Short mmCIF file of C-alpha atoms in Angstrom, two decimals:
data_model
loop_
_atom_site.label_atom_id
_atom_site.label_comp_id
_atom_site.label_asym_id
_atom_site.label_seq_id
_atom_site.Cartn_x
_atom_site.Cartn_y
_atom_site.Cartn_z
CA MET A 165 -36.72 -26.44 -49.17
CA ARG A 166 -34.34 -23.54 -48.82
CA MET A 167 -32.92 -22.18 -45.57
CA ALA A 168 -35.48 -19.35 -45.58
CA ASP A 169 -38.38 -21.83 -45.76
CA LEU A 170 -36.83 -24.05 -43.11
CA THR A 171 -36.31 -21.18 -40.65
CA SER A 172 -39.79 -19.78 -41.20
CA ARG A 173 -41.49 -23.17 -40.74
CA ALA A 174 -39.34 -24.07 -37.73
CA GLY A 175 -39.59 -20.63 -36.16
CA VAL A 176 -35.84 -20.33 -35.59
CA SER A 177 -33.21 -18.03 -37.09
CA SER A 178 -30.72 -19.16 -39.71
CA ALA A 179 -27.96 -18.45 -37.19
CA THR A 180 -29.57 -21.03 -34.89
CA VAL A 181 -29.81 -23.59 -37.71
CA LYS A 182 -26.14 -23.06 -38.61
CA TRP A 183 -25.16 -23.41 -34.98
CA TYR A 184 -27.11 -26.68 -34.63
CA ILE A 185 -25.25 -27.99 -37.72
CA ARG A 186 -21.89 -26.81 -36.38
CA ILE A 187 -22.30 -28.58 -33.02
CA GLY A 188 -23.58 -31.77 -34.63
CA LEU A 189 -27.22 -31.62 -33.54
CA LEU A 190 -28.51 -31.29 -37.09
CA PRO A 191 -27.18 -32.86 -40.33
CA ARG A 192 -26.06 -30.54 -43.13
CA GLY A 193 -28.43 -29.80 -45.99
CA GLU A 194 -27.70 -31.11 -49.47
CA SER A 195 -25.41 -28.66 -51.31
CA THR A 196 -27.06 -27.36 -54.48
CA ALA A 197 -24.77 -24.46 -55.34
CA ARG A 198 -22.04 -22.43 -53.76
CA ASN A 199 -23.45 -21.21 -50.43
CA GLN A 200 -26.80 -22.87 -51.14
CA ALA A 201 -28.21 -25.97 -49.51
CA ARG A 202 -31.49 -27.78 -49.71
CA TYR A 203 -33.25 -29.07 -46.59
CA ASP A 204 -36.09 -31.55 -46.25
CA GLU A 205 -38.82 -32.53 -43.79
CA ARG A 206 -36.33 -34.49 -41.71
CA HIS A 207 -34.39 -31.29 -40.98
CA LEU A 208 -37.59 -29.55 -39.90
CA HIS A 209 -38.55 -32.48 -37.68
CA ARG A 210 -35.09 -32.60 -36.14
CA ILE A 211 -35.14 -28.89 -35.28
CA ARG A 212 -38.50 -29.39 -33.57
CA LEU A 213 -37.04 -32.30 -31.61
CA ILE A 214 -33.99 -30.25 -30.55
CA ARG A 215 -36.19 -27.37 -29.40
CA ALA A 216 -38.54 -29.70 -27.52
CA LEU A 217 -35.59 -31.19 -25.59
CA LEU A 218 -33.96 -27.82 -24.89
CA GLU A 219 -36.99 -25.67 -24.15
CA VAL A 220 -39.68 -28.01 -22.87
CA GLY A 221 -37.46 -30.77 -21.49
CA GLY A 222 -35.01 -28.30 -19.98
CA LEU A 223 -31.95 -30.23 -21.14
CA THR A 224 -28.67 -28.43 -21.64
CA VAL A 225 -27.09 -28.29 -25.11
CA GLU A 226 -24.56 -30.88 -24.00
CA GLN A 227 -27.27 -33.23 -22.70
CA THR A 228 -29.19 -32.79 -25.96
CA GLN A 229 -26.04 -33.69 -27.92
CA GLN A 230 -25.60 -36.86 -25.85
CA VAL A 231 -29.25 -37.90 -26.18
CA LEU A 232 -29.34 -37.29 -29.94
CA ALA A 233 -26.02 -39.11 -30.40
CA ALA A 234 -27.71 -42.15 -28.84
CA VAL A 235 -30.77 -41.68 -31.05
CA ASP A 236 -28.56 -41.51 -34.15
CA ASP A 237 -26.33 -44.46 -33.33
CA PRO A 238 -27.69 -47.58 -35.09
CA GLU A 239 -25.71 -49.80 -32.73
CA ARG A 240 -27.65 -48.67 -29.66
CA GLY A 241 -30.77 -50.60 -28.72
CA ALA A 242 -33.87 -49.41 -26.90
CA ALA A 243 -32.57 -49.90 -23.35
CA ASP A 244 -29.38 -48.07 -24.31
CA VAL A 245 -31.25 -45.07 -25.71
CA ALA A 246 -33.40 -45.04 -22.58
CA ALA A 247 -30.25 -45.00 -20.43
CA ALA A 248 -28.97 -41.95 -22.33
CA ALA A 249 -32.30 -40.16 -21.88
CA HIS A 250 -32.40 -41.12 -18.19
CA ALA A 251 -28.88 -39.77 -17.68
CA ALA A 252 -29.91 -36.45 -19.23
CA VAL A 253 -33.01 -36.13 -17.04
CA SER A 254 -31.15 -37.02 -13.85
CA ARG A 255 -30.59 -34.08 -11.51
CA ARG A 256 -27.34 -35.74 -10.35
CA VAL A 257 -27.64 -34.05 -7.01
CA ALA A 258 -24.72 -34.32 -4.68
CA HIS A 259 -26.47 -34.28 -1.31
CA GLN A 260 -23.95 -34.71 1.44
CA HIS A 261 -25.72 -37.83 2.76
CA THR A 262 -26.59 -39.51 -0.56
CA ALA A 263 -24.03 -42.27 -0.13
CA GLU A 264 -25.49 -43.25 3.26
CA ALA A 265 -28.97 -43.58 1.76
CA LEU A 266 -27.93 -45.69 -1.24
CA PRO A 267 -28.07 -49.05 0.59
CA ALA A 268 -31.67 -48.33 1.64
CA VAL A 269 -32.55 -47.56 -2.00
CA ASP A 270 -30.99 -50.84 -3.09
CA ARG A 271 -32.90 -52.78 -0.41
CA TYR A 272 -36.08 -51.07 -1.59
CA LEU A 273 -35.41 -51.97 -5.24
CA ALA A 274 -34.64 -55.56 -4.20
CA ALA A 275 -37.86 -55.78 -2.20
CA ARG A 276 -39.79 -54.61 -5.25
CA LYS A 277 -37.82 -57.01 -7.48
CA TRP A 278 -36.81 -54.15 -9.77
CA THR A 279 -33.67 -54.88 -11.79
CA VAL A 280 -31.64 -51.67 -12.05
CA GLY A 281 -27.99 -51.18 -13.01
CA GLU A 282 -25.50 -50.06 -10.38
CA SER A 283 -24.56 -47.00 -12.40
CA SER A 284 -28.12 -45.73 -12.98
CA PRO A 285 -28.19 -42.10 -11.85
CA ALA A 286 -31.82 -42.47 -10.73
CA ARG A 287 -30.61 -44.59 -7.79
CA ALA A 288 -28.53 -41.71 -6.47
CA ASP A 289 -31.29 -39.18 -7.25
CA LEU A 290 -33.73 -41.17 -5.13
CA ALA A 291 -31.13 -41.64 -2.39
CA ALA A 292 -30.58 -37.86 -2.28
CA VAL A 293 -34.29 -37.23 -1.72
CA LEU A 294 -34.47 -39.86 1.02
CA ALA A 295 -31.34 -38.50 2.72
CA ALA A 296 -32.76 -34.96 2.69
CA LEU A 297 -36.16 -36.07 4.01
CA ARG A 298 -34.54 -38.17 6.73
CA LEU A 299 -32.44 -35.25 7.97
CA LEU A 300 -35.58 -33.12 8.10
CA SER A 301 -37.71 -35.68 9.89
CA GLY A 302 -35.06 -36.41 12.50
CA PRO A 303 -33.80 -39.87 13.32
CA ILE A 304 -36.58 -42.44 13.32
CA GLY A 305 -36.72 -45.56 15.45
CA ASN A 306 -34.04 -44.20 17.73
CA ASP A 307 -34.90 -46.38 20.69
CA ASP A 308 -35.52 -49.45 18.63
CA ALA A 309 -33.32 -52.52 18.37
CA SER A 310 -33.52 -52.52 14.56
CA PRO A 311 -33.39 -48.93 13.35
CA ALA A 312 -32.40 -49.89 9.78
CA ALA A 313 -35.44 -52.14 9.37
CA ASP A 314 -37.66 -49.38 10.76
CA ALA A 315 -36.18 -46.86 8.34
CA ASP A 316 -36.80 -49.32 5.51
CA ALA A 317 -40.44 -49.60 6.54
CA ASP A 318 -40.73 -45.79 6.56
CA ILE A 319 -39.24 -45.62 3.06
CA ALA A 320 -41.61 -48.30 1.77
CA ARG A 321 -44.58 -46.47 3.32
CA LEU A 322 -43.48 -43.25 1.59
CA LEU A 323 -42.58 -44.66 -1.83
CA ASP A 324 -44.94 -47.61 -2.30
CA PRO A 325 -48.00 -45.60 -3.40
CA TYR A 326 -45.92 -43.94 -6.15
CA ALA A 327 -44.03 -47.09 -7.14
CA ASP A 328 -47.29 -49.07 -7.24
CA ALA A 329 -48.68 -46.50 -9.69
CA LEU A 330 -45.53 -46.13 -11.78
CA GLU A 331 -44.72 -49.82 -12.19
CA PRO A 332 -47.69 -50.73 -14.44
CA LEU A 333 -47.34 -47.40 -16.27
CA ALA A 334 -43.69 -48.15 -17.11
CA ARG A 335 -44.62 -51.65 -18.23
CA SER A 336 -47.29 -50.40 -20.64
CA GLU A 337 -45.00 -47.58 -21.87
CA VAL A 338 -42.34 -50.13 -22.82
CA ALA A 339 -44.91 -52.56 -24.27
CA GLY A 340 -46.42 -49.75 -26.38
CA LEU A 341 -43.17 -48.79 -28.10
CA PRO A 342 -42.80 -49.36 -31.85
CA PRO A 343 -40.96 -52.53 -32.94
CA ALA A 344 -37.16 -52.52 -33.11
CA VAL A 345 -37.17 -52.55 -36.94
CA HIS A 346 -38.35 -48.93 -36.87
CA ARG A 347 -35.26 -47.94 -34.94
CA GLY A 348 -35.38 -44.17 -35.53
CA GLU A 349 -39.00 -43.86 -34.50
CA LEU A 350 -38.44 -46.18 -31.53
CA ALA A 351 -35.45 -44.17 -30.28
CA GLU A 352 -37.28 -40.85 -30.60
CA ARG A 353 -40.35 -42.20 -28.81
CA ILE A 354 -38.18 -43.38 -25.92
CA VAL A 355 -36.53 -39.97 -25.60
CA LEU A 356 -39.83 -38.07 -25.74
CA GLY A 357 -41.44 -40.56 -23.35
CA THR A 358 -38.67 -39.94 -20.84
CA VAL A 359 -37.81 -36.26 -21.20
CA LEU A 360 -41.14 -34.65 -22.16
CA MET A 361 -43.43 -36.97 -20.23
CA ASP A 362 -41.36 -36.26 -17.11
CA GLN A 363 -42.47 -32.62 -17.45
CA ALA A 364 -46.05 -33.64 -18.24
CA ILE A 365 -46.27 -35.85 -15.15
CA SER A 366 -44.85 -33.12 -12.93
CA ALA A 367 -47.43 -30.67 -14.31
CA LEU A 368 -50.31 -33.16 -14.04
CA ARG A 369 -49.35 -33.91 -10.45
CA ARG A 370 -49.47 -30.20 -9.54
CA LEU A 371 -52.83 -29.83 -11.28
CA ALA A 372 -54.18 -32.87 -9.41
CA GLN A 373 -52.84 -31.46 -6.12
CA GLU A 374 -54.42 -28.06 -6.71
CA ASN A 375 -57.72 -29.76 -7.47
CA ALA A 376 -57.40 -31.88 -4.32
CA PHE A 377 -56.74 -28.76 -2.19
CA THR A 378 -59.81 -27.06 -3.67
CA ALA A 379 -61.95 -30.16 -3.06
CA ALA A 380 -60.70 -30.43 0.53
CA ALA A 381 -61.48 -26.73 1.17
CA ASP A 382 -64.96 -27.13 -0.32
CA ARG A 383 -65.74 -29.98 2.08
CA LYS A 384 -64.99 -27.78 5.08
CA MET B 195 -25.23 -23.76 20.17
CA ARG B 196 -22.47 -21.62 18.78
CA MET B 197 -21.80 -20.93 15.11
CA ALA B 198 -19.00 -23.54 15.08
CA ASP B 199 -21.39 -26.26 16.33
CA LEU B 200 -24.10 -25.18 13.92
CA THR B 201 -21.81 -25.29 10.89
CA SER B 202 -20.29 -28.63 11.84
CA ARG B 203 -23.70 -30.25 12.45
CA ALA B 204 -25.21 -28.73 9.27
CA GLY B 205 -22.16 -29.39 7.13
CA VAL B 206 -21.98 -25.86 5.77
CA SER B 207 -19.45 -23.05 6.20
CA SER B 208 -20.06 -20.05 8.44
CA ALA B 209 -19.88 -17.86 5.32
CA THR B 210 -22.87 -19.80 3.96
CA VAL B 211 -24.80 -19.41 7.24
CA LYS B 212 -24.12 -15.65 7.25
CA TRP B 213 -25.20 -15.39 3.62
CA TYR B 214 -28.45 -17.27 4.35
CA ILE B 215 -29.13 -14.78 7.18
CA ARG B 216 -28.26 -11.80 4.99
CA ILE B 217 -30.68 -12.81 2.20
CA GLY B 218 -33.48 -13.63 4.63
CA LEU B 219 -33.52 -17.41 4.31
CA LEU B 220 -32.46 -17.97 7.91
CA PRO B 221 -33.35 -15.98 11.05
CA ARG B 222 -30.53 -14.42 13.04
CA GLY B 223 -29.20 -16.17 16.11
CA GLU B 224 -29.78 -14.72 19.55
CA SER B 225 -27.04 -12.19 20.34
CA THR B 226 -25.12 -13.21 23.44
CA ALA B 227 -22.13 -10.91 23.25
CA ARG B 228 -20.46 -8.60 20.78
CA ASN B 229 -19.94 -10.71 17.63
CA GLN B 230 -21.39 -13.79 19.32
CA ALA B 231 -24.75 -15.38 18.67
CA ARG B 232 -26.47 -18.49 19.89
CA TYR B 233 -28.33 -20.79 17.52
CA ASP B 234 -30.80 -23.57 18.28
CA GLU B 235 -32.26 -26.69 16.68
CA ARG B 236 -34.62 -24.59 14.57
CA HIS B 237 -31.65 -22.96 12.83
CA LEU B 238 -30.15 -26.36 12.10
CA HIS B 239 -33.46 -27.63 10.75
CA ARG B 240 -33.90 -24.56 8.59
CA ILE B 241 -30.44 -24.91 7.03
CA ARG B 242 -31.27 -28.54 6.18
CA LEU B 243 -34.52 -27.39 4.58
CA ILE B 244 -32.74 -24.69 2.54
CA ARG B 245 -30.15 -27.17 1.30
CA ALA B 246 -32.80 -29.76 0.44
CA LEU B 247 -34.67 -27.22 -1.70
CA LEU B 248 -31.53 -25.87 -3.38
CA GLU B 249 -29.55 -29.07 -3.91
CA VAL B 250 -32.07 -31.87 -4.12
CA GLY B 251 -35.07 -29.89 -5.35
CA GLY B 252 -32.96 -27.88 -7.78
CA LEU B 253 -34.64 -24.57 -6.90
CA THR B 254 -32.78 -21.32 -7.45
CA VAL B 255 -31.95 -19.09 -4.48
CA GLU B 256 -34.74 -16.74 -5.53
CA GLN B 257 -37.30 -19.57 -5.77
CA THR B 258 -36.18 -20.81 -2.34
CA GLN B 259 -36.69 -17.30 -0.92
CA GLN B 260 -40.21 -17.18 -2.34
CA VAL B 261 -41.15 -20.63 -1.08
CA LEU B 262 -39.77 -20.00 2.41
CA ALA B 263 -41.50 -16.60 2.54
CA ALA B 264 -44.78 -18.46 1.99
CA VAL B 265 -43.84 -21.02 4.65
CA ASP B 266 -43.07 -18.24 7.15
CA ASP B 267 -46.15 -16.11 6.49
CA PRO B 268 -48.82 -17.00 9.08
CA GLU B 269 -51.49 -15.46 6.84
CA ARG B 270 -51.00 -18.01 4.08
CA GLY B 271 -53.05 -21.19 4.18
CA ALA B 272 -52.22 -24.63 2.85
CA ALA B 273 -53.44 -24.05 -0.72
CA ASP B 274 -51.47 -20.81 -0.84
CA VAL B 275 -48.23 -22.45 0.31
CA ALA B 276 -48.83 -25.19 -2.27
CA ALA B 277 -49.24 -22.53 -4.98
CA ALA B 278 -45.88 -21.00 -4.02
CA ALA B 279 -44.20 -24.42 -4.14
CA HIS B 280 -45.89 -25.21 -7.46
CA ALA B 281 -44.70 -21.92 -8.94
CA ALA B 282 -41.12 -22.73 -7.90
CA VAL B 283 -41.23 -26.22 -9.44
CA SER B 284 -42.76 -25.01 -12.71
CA ARG B 285 -40.36 -25.02 -15.64
CA ARG B 286 -42.24 -22.02 -17.08
CA VAL B 287 -41.27 -23.04 -20.57
CA ALA B 288 -42.03 -20.62 -23.34
CA HIS B 289 -42.65 -23.01 -26.22
CA GLN B 290 -43.66 -21.06 -29.30
CA HIS B 291 -46.96 -22.94 -29.57
CA THR B 292 -47.92 -23.08 -25.87
CA ALA B 293 -50.74 -20.56 -26.24
CA GLU B 294 -52.37 -22.63 -28.99
CA ALA B 295 -52.36 -25.74 -26.79
CA LEU B 296 -53.84 -24.04 -23.70
CA PRO B 297 -57.50 -24.42 -24.75
CA ALA B 298 -56.97 -28.17 -25.17
CA VAL B 299 -55.49 -28.35 -21.65
CA ASP B 300 -58.49 -26.48 -20.27
CA ARG B 301 -60.89 -28.83 -22.06
CA TYR B 302 -58.98 -31.77 -20.63
CA LEU B 303 -59.13 -30.35 -17.08
CA ALA B 304 -62.86 -29.68 -17.52
CA ALA B 305 -63.45 -33.23 -18.76
CA ARG B 306 -61.67 -34.54 -15.66
CA LYS B 307 -63.58 -32.07 -13.44
CA TRP B 308 -60.32 -30.75 -12.03
CA THR B 309 -60.66 -27.26 -10.57
CA VAL B 310 -57.48 -25.33 -11.38
CA GLY B 311 -56.81 -21.56 -11.29
CA GLU B 312 -56.28 -19.70 -14.55
CA SER B 313 -52.88 -18.48 -13.42
CA SER B 314 -51.49 -21.88 -12.40
CA PRO B 315 -48.17 -22.31 -14.19
CA ALA B 316 -48.72 -26.08 -14.45
CA ARG B 317 -51.42 -25.40 -17.07
CA ALA B 318 -48.87 -23.73 -19.36
CA ASP B 319 -46.23 -26.37 -18.56
CA LEU B 320 -48.58 -29.11 -19.69
CA ALA B 321 -49.61 -27.10 -22.76
CA ALA B 322 -45.93 -26.72 -23.73
CA VAL B 323 -45.40 -30.48 -23.64
CA LEU B 324 -48.54 -31.12 -25.70
CA ALA B 325 -47.57 -28.43 -28.23
CA ALA B 326 -44.10 -29.94 -28.64
CA LEU B 327 -45.43 -33.49 -28.99
CA ARG B 328 -48.05 -32.38 -31.51
CA LEU B 329 -45.45 -30.67 -33.71
CA LEU B 330 -43.37 -33.85 -33.61
CA SER B 331 -46.22 -36.21 -34.38
CA GLY B 332 -47.48 -34.09 -37.27
CA PRO B 333 -51.05 -32.90 -37.61
CA ILE B 334 -53.50 -35.56 -36.51
CA GLY B 335 -57.00 -36.00 -37.93
CA ASN B 336 -56.10 -33.87 -40.92
CA ASP B 337 -58.81 -35.26 -43.17
CA ASP B 338 -61.43 -35.31 -40.48
CA ALA B 339 -64.37 -32.95 -40.07
CA SER B 340 -63.63 -32.44 -36.36
CA PRO B 341 -59.86 -32.19 -35.92
CA ALA B 342 -60.12 -30.46 -32.51
CA ALA B 343 -62.23 -33.29 -31.06
CA ASP B 344 -59.80 -35.83 -32.51
CA ALA B 345 -56.85 -33.99 -30.99
CA ASP B 346 -58.68 -33.95 -27.65
CA ALA B 347 -59.15 -37.71 -27.85
CA ASP B 348 -55.41 -38.12 -28.56
CA ILE B 349 -54.56 -35.98 -25.54
CA ALA B 350 -56.90 -37.95 -23.29
CA ARG B 351 -55.39 -41.23 -24.53
CA LEU B 352 -51.91 -39.91 -23.75
CA LEU B 353 -52.60 -38.31 -20.37
CA ASP B 354 -55.37 -40.42 -18.84
CA PRO B 355 -53.16 -43.27 -17.59
CA TYR B 356 -51.01 -40.75 -15.70
CA ALA B 357 -53.90 -38.59 -14.50
CA ASP B 358 -55.80 -41.70 -13.34
CA ALA B 359 -52.77 -42.67 -11.24
CA LEU B 360 -52.00 -39.17 -9.93
CA GLU B 361 -55.55 -38.15 -8.96
CA PRO B 362 -55.96 -40.58 -6.03
CA LEU B 363 -52.33 -40.00 -5.00
CA ALA B 364 -52.92 -36.23 -4.80
CA ARG B 365 -56.11 -36.79 -2.83
CA SER B 366 -54.38 -38.96 -0.26
CA GLU B 367 -51.39 -36.60 -0.08
CA VAL B 368 -53.70 -33.71 0.81
CA ALA B 369 -55.76 -35.84 3.20
CA GLY B 370 -52.58 -37.00 4.96
CA LEU B 371 -51.32 -33.50 5.76
CA PRO B 372 -51.11 -32.39 9.40
CA PRO B 373 -54.01 -30.25 10.70
CA ALA B 374 -53.98 -26.49 10.09
CA VAL B 375 -53.26 -25.74 13.76
CA HIS B 376 -49.71 -27.02 13.22
CA ARG B 377 -49.15 -24.41 10.54
CA GLY B 378 -45.35 -24.54 10.37
CA GLU B 379 -45.24 -28.31 10.08
CA LEU B 380 -48.10 -28.28 7.57
CA ALA B 381 -46.40 -25.69 5.36
CA GLU B 382 -43.09 -27.53 5.38
CA ARG B 383 -44.75 -30.85 4.55
CA ILE B 384 -46.51 -29.25 1.58
CA VAL B 385 -43.25 -27.82 0.26
CA LEU B 386 -41.33 -31.08 0.68
CA GLY B 387 -44.24 -33.04 -0.80
CA THR B 388 -44.16 -30.86 -3.89
CA VAL B 389 -40.49 -30.09 -4.45
CA LEU B 390 -38.71 -33.19 -3.18
CA MET B 391 -41.36 -35.74 -4.11
CA ASP B 392 -41.29 -34.37 -7.65
CA GLN B 393 -37.66 -35.52 -7.81
CA ALA B 394 -38.47 -38.82 -6.12
CA ILE B 395 -41.26 -39.59 -8.60
CA SER B 396 -39.04 -38.73 -11.57
CA ALA B 397 -36.34 -41.06 -10.21
CA LEU B 398 -38.83 -43.85 -9.39
CA ARG B 399 -40.29 -43.61 -12.88
CA ARG B 400 -36.85 -44.02 -14.47
CA LEU B 401 -36.11 -46.99 -12.19
CA ALA B 402 -39.47 -48.57 -13.11
CA GLN B 403 -38.75 -47.98 -16.81
CA GLU B 404 -35.29 -49.52 -16.60
CA ASN B 405 -36.77 -52.55 -14.87
CA ALA B 406 -39.50 -52.79 -17.54
CA PHE B 407 -36.87 -52.68 -20.32
CA THR B 408 -34.90 -55.44 -18.61
CA ALA B 409 -38.03 -57.56 -18.15
CA ALA B 410 -39.03 -57.04 -21.80
CA ALA B 411 -35.54 -58.05 -23.00
CA ASP B 412 -35.61 -61.16 -20.79
CA ARG B 413 -38.86 -62.29 -22.38
CA LYS B 414 -37.33 -62.23 -25.85
#
């Protein structure tokens, strides 16, 4: 198809398409004549993927470049593509007490027998939340002989209901991925499953909460 | 305590404290002398809350103002504070096909018997994800007599595992909130439960996924 057909089907301007090509998000079309190029369904699909990551996923252009570079690299396996998507989704918050909460996160992961790399940004993201919540709840187990163990029990009480729900979900997400021979499809599914489903889960949780508030009010 | 004690305990500069007061995030201290004010533990707690929402929750200053205005307003009940927190967390994406996916979201909510307001931004957030995924998966049930029903079945297959997990979690979150007589504590718990736990769940999900990838690779 020509540029005009591509832009009308994708709902983007030709300036946007040219910019995507210039920054390496989108491959060039096939040159057919001077200043003319032909595009195919793969270009259309790729533009839709770029827009989904930018607009719905909320990634920056730079994060989208990094994620799509992982998708495009035939050397990178499923876990590696997932790591790139995870890095893009990470808030990478720099809470002033994150470092102090990291050991508690690692003890929690060890207690759950979850194998997670030291450099995974999700560790620090979780530590930042725990550090912020701890500051807001005040010191716990102050008068106790084993404050660290008490804090660990508080963290497990807070996180276990979510981790118990997410663990089997993650297992079936990974089990349901296409086989490694379909690498392109596999990589894209991993990215969408991380970036877009993160938004879907956040939205579903708010909808479930709103429903729970309404139900609680009705019972009164 | 004096400004110097407040800033050292909160880990922020006095310029930041003065800015928070100027834009209405933080109440003034009690004036003790010309250019002198006394602050108490509530000021310290409030600064920690502001920083948690801004840094860990990723809210903008304007979203933080709106959420804290709801927390501070004695007229606003629990569901109302939750709505303010939900609005702040919403990505409010404007995917070009969101409007077309909204009816499917409403059918899904009806099938689950979830009561959700028409103006809840989470409805549109979920619709944006579904619209993006649908464009990327191509039209489904093309040759079928009832494509809308087929699409609904696809959506239920995609979302049900998450909704099944989130529904009882939301119910126990709401049931575990402090009673309405402790309004300030209740409002703050709702905000933290929405904004910070959203980050915690995203991080936990990535950790669970990484563990699932490792376990799957070990089995091979």
